[in-house]
Tab-separated table of C-alpha atoms in Angstrom:
chain	number	residue	atom	x	y	z
X	1	UNK	CA	35.953	10.535	28.189
X	2	UNK	CA	33.308	13.769	27.983
X	3	UNK	CA	33.844	15.799	25.667
X	4	UNK	CA	34.023	18.530	27.359
X	5	UNK	CA	36.790	17.906	29.714
X	6	UNK	CA	38.675	16.949	26.994
X	7	UNK	CA	38.090	20.494	26.227
X	8	UNK	CA	38.908	21.908	28.844
X	9	UNK	CA	41.883	19.836	29.151
X	10	UNK	CA	42.388	21.373	25.399
X	11	UNK	CA	42.631	24.849	26.152
X	12	UNK	CA	44.650	24.432	29.394
X	13	UNK	CA	47.280	23.235	27.566
X	14	UNK	CA	46.949	25.283	24.283
X	15	UNK	CA	46.886	28.793	27.145
X	16	UNK	CA	48.859	27.328	28.753
X	17	UNK	CA	52.367	26.643	26.504
X	18	UNK	CA	50.736	30.400	24.654
X	19	UNK	CA	51.768	32.249	28.434
X	20	UNK	CA	55.306	29.826	28.556
X	21	UNK	CA	55.472	30.959	24.430
X	22	UNK	CA	55.283	34.446	25.887
X	23	UNK	CA	57.417	34.808	28.479
X	24	UNK	CA	60.062	32.113	27.438
X	25	UNK	CA	62.424	35.243	26.953
X	26	UNK	CA	64.802	37.514	27.412
X	27	UNK	CA	62.727	40.564	29.132
X	28	UNK	CA	59.601	39.100	30.329
X	29	UNK	CA	58.543	41.292	33.138
X	30	UNK	CA	58.367	43.880	30.707
X	31	UNK	CA	55.433	42.721	29.947
X	32	UNK	CA	53.990	42.737	33.187
X	33	UNK	CA	52.844	46.217	32.926
X	34	UNK	CA	50.328	47.163	35.645
X	35	UNK	CA	49.455	50.264	34.126
X	36	UNK	CA	48.370	48.232	30.716
X	37	UNK	CA	46.796	46.102	31.749
X	38	UNK	CA	44.276	48.793	33.539
X	39	UNK	CA	43.906	50.984	30.351
X	40	UNK	CA	43.181	47.667	28.001
X	41	UNK	CA	40.529	45.961	30.610
X	42	UNK	CA	39.028	49.162	31.757
X	43	UNK	CA	38.485	50.324	28.855
X	44	UNK	CA	36.803	47.740	27.474
X	45	UNK	CA	34.929	47.059	29.833
X	46	UNK	CA	33.727	50.920	30.598
X	47	UNK	CA	33.383	51.161	26.161
X	48	UNK	CA	30.909	48.070	26.728
X	49	UNK	CA	28.885	49.371	29.408
X	50	UNK	CA	28.552	52.359	27.456
X	51	UNK	CA	27.820	50.013	24.158
X	52	UNK	CA	24.917	48.163	25.860
X	53	UNK	CA	23.263	48.279	28.874
X	54	UNK	CA	24.197	46.467	32.286
X	55	UNK	CA	20.971	43.679	31.743
X	56	UNK	CA	22.614	43.088	28.519
X	57	UNK	CA	25.975	42.453	29.669
X	58	UNK	CA	25.245	40.315	32.710
X	59	UNK	CA	22.686	38.035	30.833
X	60	UNK	CA	25.676	37.972	28.032
X	61	UNK	CA	28.071	36.577	30.462
X	62	UNK	CA	25.396	34.444	31.502
X	63	UNK	CA	25.467	33.135	28.042
X	64	UNK	CA	29.031	32.596	27.470
X	65	UNK	CA	29.924	30.515	30.786
X	66	UNK	CA	26.398	27.831	29.739
X	67	UNK	CA	27.677	27.800	26.061
X	68	UNK	CA	30.774	26.325	28.035
X	69	UNK	CA	29.096	24.261	30.888
X	70	UNK	CA	26.096	23.057	29.732
X	71	UNK	CA	25.138	19.853	27.732
X	72	UNK	CA	22.275	20.082	24.584
X	73	UNK	CA	21.141	16.891	24.054
X	74	UNK	CA	21.947	15.085	20.303
X	75	UNK	CA	19.669	15.611	17.867
X	76	UNK	CA	18.953	11.179	18.474
X	77	UNK	CA	18.282	11.855	22.311
X	78	UNK	CA	15.461	14.056	20.748
X	79	UNK	CA	13.870	11.593	18.116
X	80	UNK	CA	13.979	8.678	20.675
X	81	UNK	CA	11.948	11.007	23.392
X	82	UNK	CA	9.561	12.401	20.420
X	83	UNK	CA	8.918	9.012	19.243
X	84	UNK	CA	7.939	7.648	22.628
X	85	UNK	CA	5.886	10.207	23.349
X	86	UNK	CA	3.532	10.295	20.313
X	87	UNK	CA	3.636	6.083	21.831
X	88	UNK	CA	2.039	7.616	24.773
X	89	UNK	CA	-0.594	9.816	22.918
X	90	UNK	CA	-1.325	6.759	20.488
X	91	UNK	CA	-2.187	4.939	23.581
X	92	UNK	CA	-3.615	7.626	26.406
X	93	UNK	CA	-4.635	10.691	23.893
X	94	UNK	CA	-2.686	14.094	23.816
X	95	UNK	CA	-4.170	14.466	27.388
X	96	UNK	CA	-1.668	12.044	28.515
X	97	UNK	CA	1.976	14.365	26.894
X	98	UNK	CA	0.982	16.494	30.136
X	99	UNK	CA	2.689	14.482	32.237
X	100	UNK	CA	5.361	13.349	29.596
X	101	UNK	CA	6.053	17.631	29.745
X	102	UNK	CA	7.010	17.367	33.415
X	103	UNK	CA	9.294	14.886	32.932
X	104	UNK	CA	10.959	16.277	29.769
X	105	UNK	CA	14.996	17.908	30.645
X	106	UNK	CA	14.512	19.836	27.860
X	107	UNK	CA	12.695	23.821	27.838
X	108	UNK	CA	11.642	23.526	24.430
X	109	UNK	CA	9.767	20.265	24.849
X	110	UNK	CA	8.068	21.607	28.075
X	111	UNK	CA	6.929	24.717	26.540
X	112	UNK	CA	5.976	22.762	23.579
X	113	UNK	CA	3.890	19.782	25.349
X	114	UNK	CA	2.408	22.396	27.145
X	115	UNK	CA	0.429	24.757	24.343
X	116	UNK	CA	-0.433	21.160	22.744
X	117	UNK	CA	-2.085	20.429	25.887
X	118	UNK	CA	-3.610	23.219	26.572
X	119	UNK	CA	-5.743	22.604	23.040
X	120	UNK	CA	-3.986	24.957	20.830
X	121	UNK	CA	-4.387	24.477	17.075
X	122	UNK	CA	-2.465	22.716	14.168
X	123	UNK	CA	-1.500	26.401	13.097
X	124	UNK	CA	-1.615	28.428	16.750
X	125	UNK	CA	0.955	25.342	17.764
X	126	UNK	CA	3.330	26.258	14.656
X	127	UNK	CA	2.926	30.359	15.341
X	128	UNK	CA	4.185	29.944	18.303
X	129	UNK	CA	7.173	27.772	18.408
X	130	UNK	CA	8.607	29.382	15.069
X	131	UNK	CA	7.727	32.687	17.093
X	132	UNK	CA	9.694	31.800	20.214
X	133	UNK	CA	12.885	30.169	18.126
X	134	UNK	CA	13.110	33.323	15.612
X	135	UNK	CA	13.299	35.423	19.549
X	136	UNK	CA	15.988	32.715	20.860
X	137	UNK	CA	17.633	32.919	17.131
X	138	UNK	CA	17.758	36.981	18.288
X	139	UNK	CA	18.447	37.121	21.843
X	140	UNK	CA	21.590	35.107	20.527
X	141	UNK	CA	23.141	36.962	18.209
X	142	UNK	CA	22.502	40.156	20.587
X	143	UNK	CA	24.686	38.000	22.797
X	144	UNK	CA	27.340	36.713	20.366
X	145	UNK	CA	27.698	40.462	19.489
X	146	UNK	CA	28.384	41.608	22.423
X	147	UNK	CA	31.507	39.984	22.811
X	148	UNK	CA	32.581	40.484	18.780
X	149	UNK	CA	32.404	45.024	19.922
X	150	UNK	CA	34.644	43.992	22.547
X	151	UNK	CA	36.786	41.784	21.103
X	152	UNK	CA	37.159	45.453	18.186
X	153	UNK	CA	37.716	47.897	21.608
X	154	UNK	CA	40.216	46.106	23.316
X	155	UNK	CA	42.829	46.593	20.881
X	156	UNK	CA	41.913	49.514	20.136
X	157	UNK	CA	42.622	50.302	24.067
X	158	UNK	CA	46.409	48.880	23.247
X	159	UNK	CA	46.469	51.073	20.906
X	160	UNK	CA	45.745	54.330	23.731
X	161	UNK	CA	47.742	52.904	26.232
X	162	UNK	CA	50.658	52.689	24.063
X	163	UNK	CA	50.219	56.431	23.130
X	164	UNK	CA	50.002	56.760	27.235
X	165	UNK	CA	53.078	54.577	27.998
X	166	UNK	CA	55.238	56.868	25.062
X	167	UNK	CA	53.829	59.909	26.244
X	168	UNK	CA	55.017	59.238	29.795
X	169	UNK	CA	58.633	57.110	29.182
X	170	UNK	CA	59.799	60.122	27.108
X	171	UNK	CA	59.207	62.510	29.786
X	172	UNK	CA	61.047	60.676	31.969
X	173	UNK	CA	64.049	59.759	28.797
X	174	UNK	CA	63.375	55.990	28.785
X	175	UNK	CA	64.555	54.809	25.296
X	176	UNK	CA	66.092	51.628	23.713
X	177	UNK	CA	64.563	48.353	24.597
X	178	UNK	CA	63.026	48.868	27.795
X	179	UNK	CA	61.658	51.401	26.689
X	180	UNK	CA	60.274	48.753	23.297
X	181	UNK	CA	58.916	46.691	25.221
X	182	UNK	CA	57.032	49.911	27.751
X	183	UNK	CA	55.573	50.953	24.756
X	184	UNK	CA	54.023	47.944	23.299
X	185	UNK	CA	52.501	45.741	26.398
X	186	UNK	CA	49.501	47.618	25.779
X	187	UNK	CA	49.053	46.558	22.078
X	188	UNK	CA	50.025	43.393	22.927
X	189	UNK	CA	47.416	42.746	25.906
X	190	UNK	CA	45.154	43.886	23.750
X	191	UNK	CA	44.779	41.696	20.532
X	192	UNK	CA	45.249	39.262	22.608
X	193	UNK	CA	41.327	39.920	24.953
X	194	UNK	CA	40.964	40.578	20.949
X	195	UNK	CA	41.848	37.350	20.092
X	196	UNK	CA	42.606	34.751	22.619
X	197	UNK	CA	38.610	35.518	24.961
X	198	UNK	CA	35.791	37.834	23.360
X	199	UNK	CA	36.733	35.814	19.643
X	200	UNK	CA	36.984	32.928	20.707
X	201	UNK	CA	33.940	33.029	23.712
X	202	UNK	CA	31.233	34.652	20.768
X	203	UNK	CA	32.284	31.926	18.457
X	204	UNK	CA	31.095	29.741	20.785
X	205	UNK	CA	27.823	31.326	21.636
X	206	UNK	CA	27.305	31.081	18.010
X	207	UNK	CA	28.079	27.159	17.572
X	208	UNK	CA	25.761	26.646	20.765
X	209	UNK	CA	23.284	28.322	19.083
X	210	UNK	CA	23.146	26.637	16.511
X	211	UNK	CA	23.184	23.122	17.961
X	212	UNK	CA	21.251	23.997	20.296
X	213	UNK	CA	18.263	25.592	16.907
X	214	UNK	CA	18.473	22.318	15.868
X	215	UNK	CA	16.968	20.263	18.963
X	216	UNK	CA	14.148	23.302	19.356
X	217	UNK	CA	13.423	23.253	15.230
X	218	UNK	CA	13.719	19.160	16.083
X	219	UNK	CA	11.460	19.452	18.716
X	220	UNK	CA	8.598	22.153	17.244
X	221	UNK	CA	8.471	19.448	14.529
X	222	UNK	CA	7.495	16.700	16.310
X	223	UNK	CA	5.273	18.137	18.463
X	224	UNK	CA	3.273	19.794	15.308
X	225	UNK	CA	3.242	15.923	13.818
X	226	UNK	CA	2.396	14.388	17.080
X	227	UNK	CA	-0.761	17.268	17.005
X	228	UNK	CA	-2.058	16.420	13.623
X	229	UNK	CA	-1.388	12.061	15.215
X	230	UNK	CA	1.332	11.157	12.314
X	231	UNK	CA	1.411	7.643	13.064
X	232	UNK	CA	4.963	6.640	14.563
X	233	UNK	CA	7.050	5.525	11.860
X	234	UNK	CA	5.633	8.630	9.227
X	235	UNK	CA	7.141	10.258	12.215
X	236	UNK	CA	10.352	8.803	12.733
X	237	UNK	CA	11.156	9.073	8.652
X	238	UNK	CA	10.145	12.882	8.831
X	239	UNK	CA	12.421	12.990	12.350
X	240	UNK	CA	14.682	11.841	10.708
X	241	UNK	CA	15.694	14.688	8.255
X	242	UNK	CA	17.451	16.544	11.190
X	243	UNK	CA	20.277	13.861	11.771
X	244	UNK	CA	23.548	12.845	9.839
X	245	UNK	CA	23.305	10.035	8.226
X	246	UNK	CA	25.548	8.043	10.289
X	247	UNK	CA	23.415	8.789	12.979
X	248	UNK	CA	19.903	7.967	10.982
X	249	UNK	CA	21.127	4.419	10.340
X	250	UNK	CA	21.842	4.070	13.335
X	251	UNK	CA	18.601	4.642	14.791
X	252	UNK	CA	16.472	3.998	12.061
X	253	UNK	CA	14.057	1.428	13.231
X	254	UNK	CA	11.908	-1.101	11.769
X	255	UNK	CA	8.129	-1.457	11.531
X	256	UNK	CA	8.067	-4.197	13.299
X	257	UNK	CA	10.121	-2.466	16.129
X	258	UNK	CA	7.826	-0.109	16.443
X	259	UNK	CA	4.972	-2.209	17.003
X	260	UNK	CA	6.891	-4.661	19.560
X	261	UNK	CA	8.412	-1.333	21.708
X	262	UNK	CA	4.594	0.238	21.239
X	263	UNK	CA	3.930	-3.669	22.923
X	264	UNK	CA	6.545	-2.553	25.540
X	265	UNK	CA	5.309	0.499	26.212
X	266	UNK	CA	1.910	-0.727	26.422
X	267	UNK	CA	2.687	-3.231	28.402
X	268	UNK	CA	4.978	-1.751	31.291
X	269	UNK	CA	2.109	1.167	31.292
X	270	UNK	CA	-1.423	-1.949	32.576
X	271	UNK	CA	1.469	-3.347	35.323
X	272	UNK	CA	1.755	-0.265	36.493
C-alpha cells in the first residue's frame, strides 16, 4: 500500500476522532463561536503578513503542500541511476551524460549532469553543487520557520479573543457555564491551530528537507565521482555509505554482476 495513502488515511481518522472527542459532550455548540474563529485566524494571518513578505508566505504554503503530496525518490533508486550513468560515461564519454540528464526525473540530478557536461572542473563542480545544497537548506529553514512562527502567534490571538469575549459577555451580564465556554473557546482554537496545524506542517517540511538533502548530497557525490572517472565497483562502494545497511545488502552488486550489467547495457546500446 502507498505510504502517502496510509499517512493521509491516518490523518483523516485521527482528525475525525479528535473532532468527535471535542464535540461529543454537553454544550458542544457553544464552541462553534464564529467571532473567536475570526479573531484567531485573521489575527494570526495578519501578524504573519507583518512578519514576512507575501512571496515568502506563498512559497512556504506551496512547499508545505508539496511536502505532503510529492514523492522523493529513494537513495537506492538514485544509486542505481548513478551506476547506470557511470557505465554510460565509460562507454560513450562524459558528453553522453547530457542525454541521461534530459531523461532524469530529479531536477537536481539534471542540474548536476548539465554542469558536468558543460566542462566544469571537479573542484568547480563540487563548489557549485554544494553551494546549491547550502542555499536550498537555508530556504527550507525559512519556510519551516514561517509555520513555527504562526504556531507561536495562534495561541496569543486565542488569548486576545478570550479577553475580547470576557469584555463582551460581562457587558451584557452573561455568567455561568455559557460564559465560561464562550470565553475559553478562542484559547482552544489558538492551541488547536498551533499544535494540530502549524507545528506539524513545520516539522513535516523539516523532515522532507532532510530526505531531499540526503538525495542531493548523494547525487553531488556520485556526479563528482563520475567526473573523476571512478570505476563502477568503487563508485558503488562509496555511494552505498548513504543508504541503510539493510538497503545496502539488498542492493549490493558483485564485480561479476556489475560487469554483466555493463555488457548487457553495452549490447542494448549497440542493437539500438
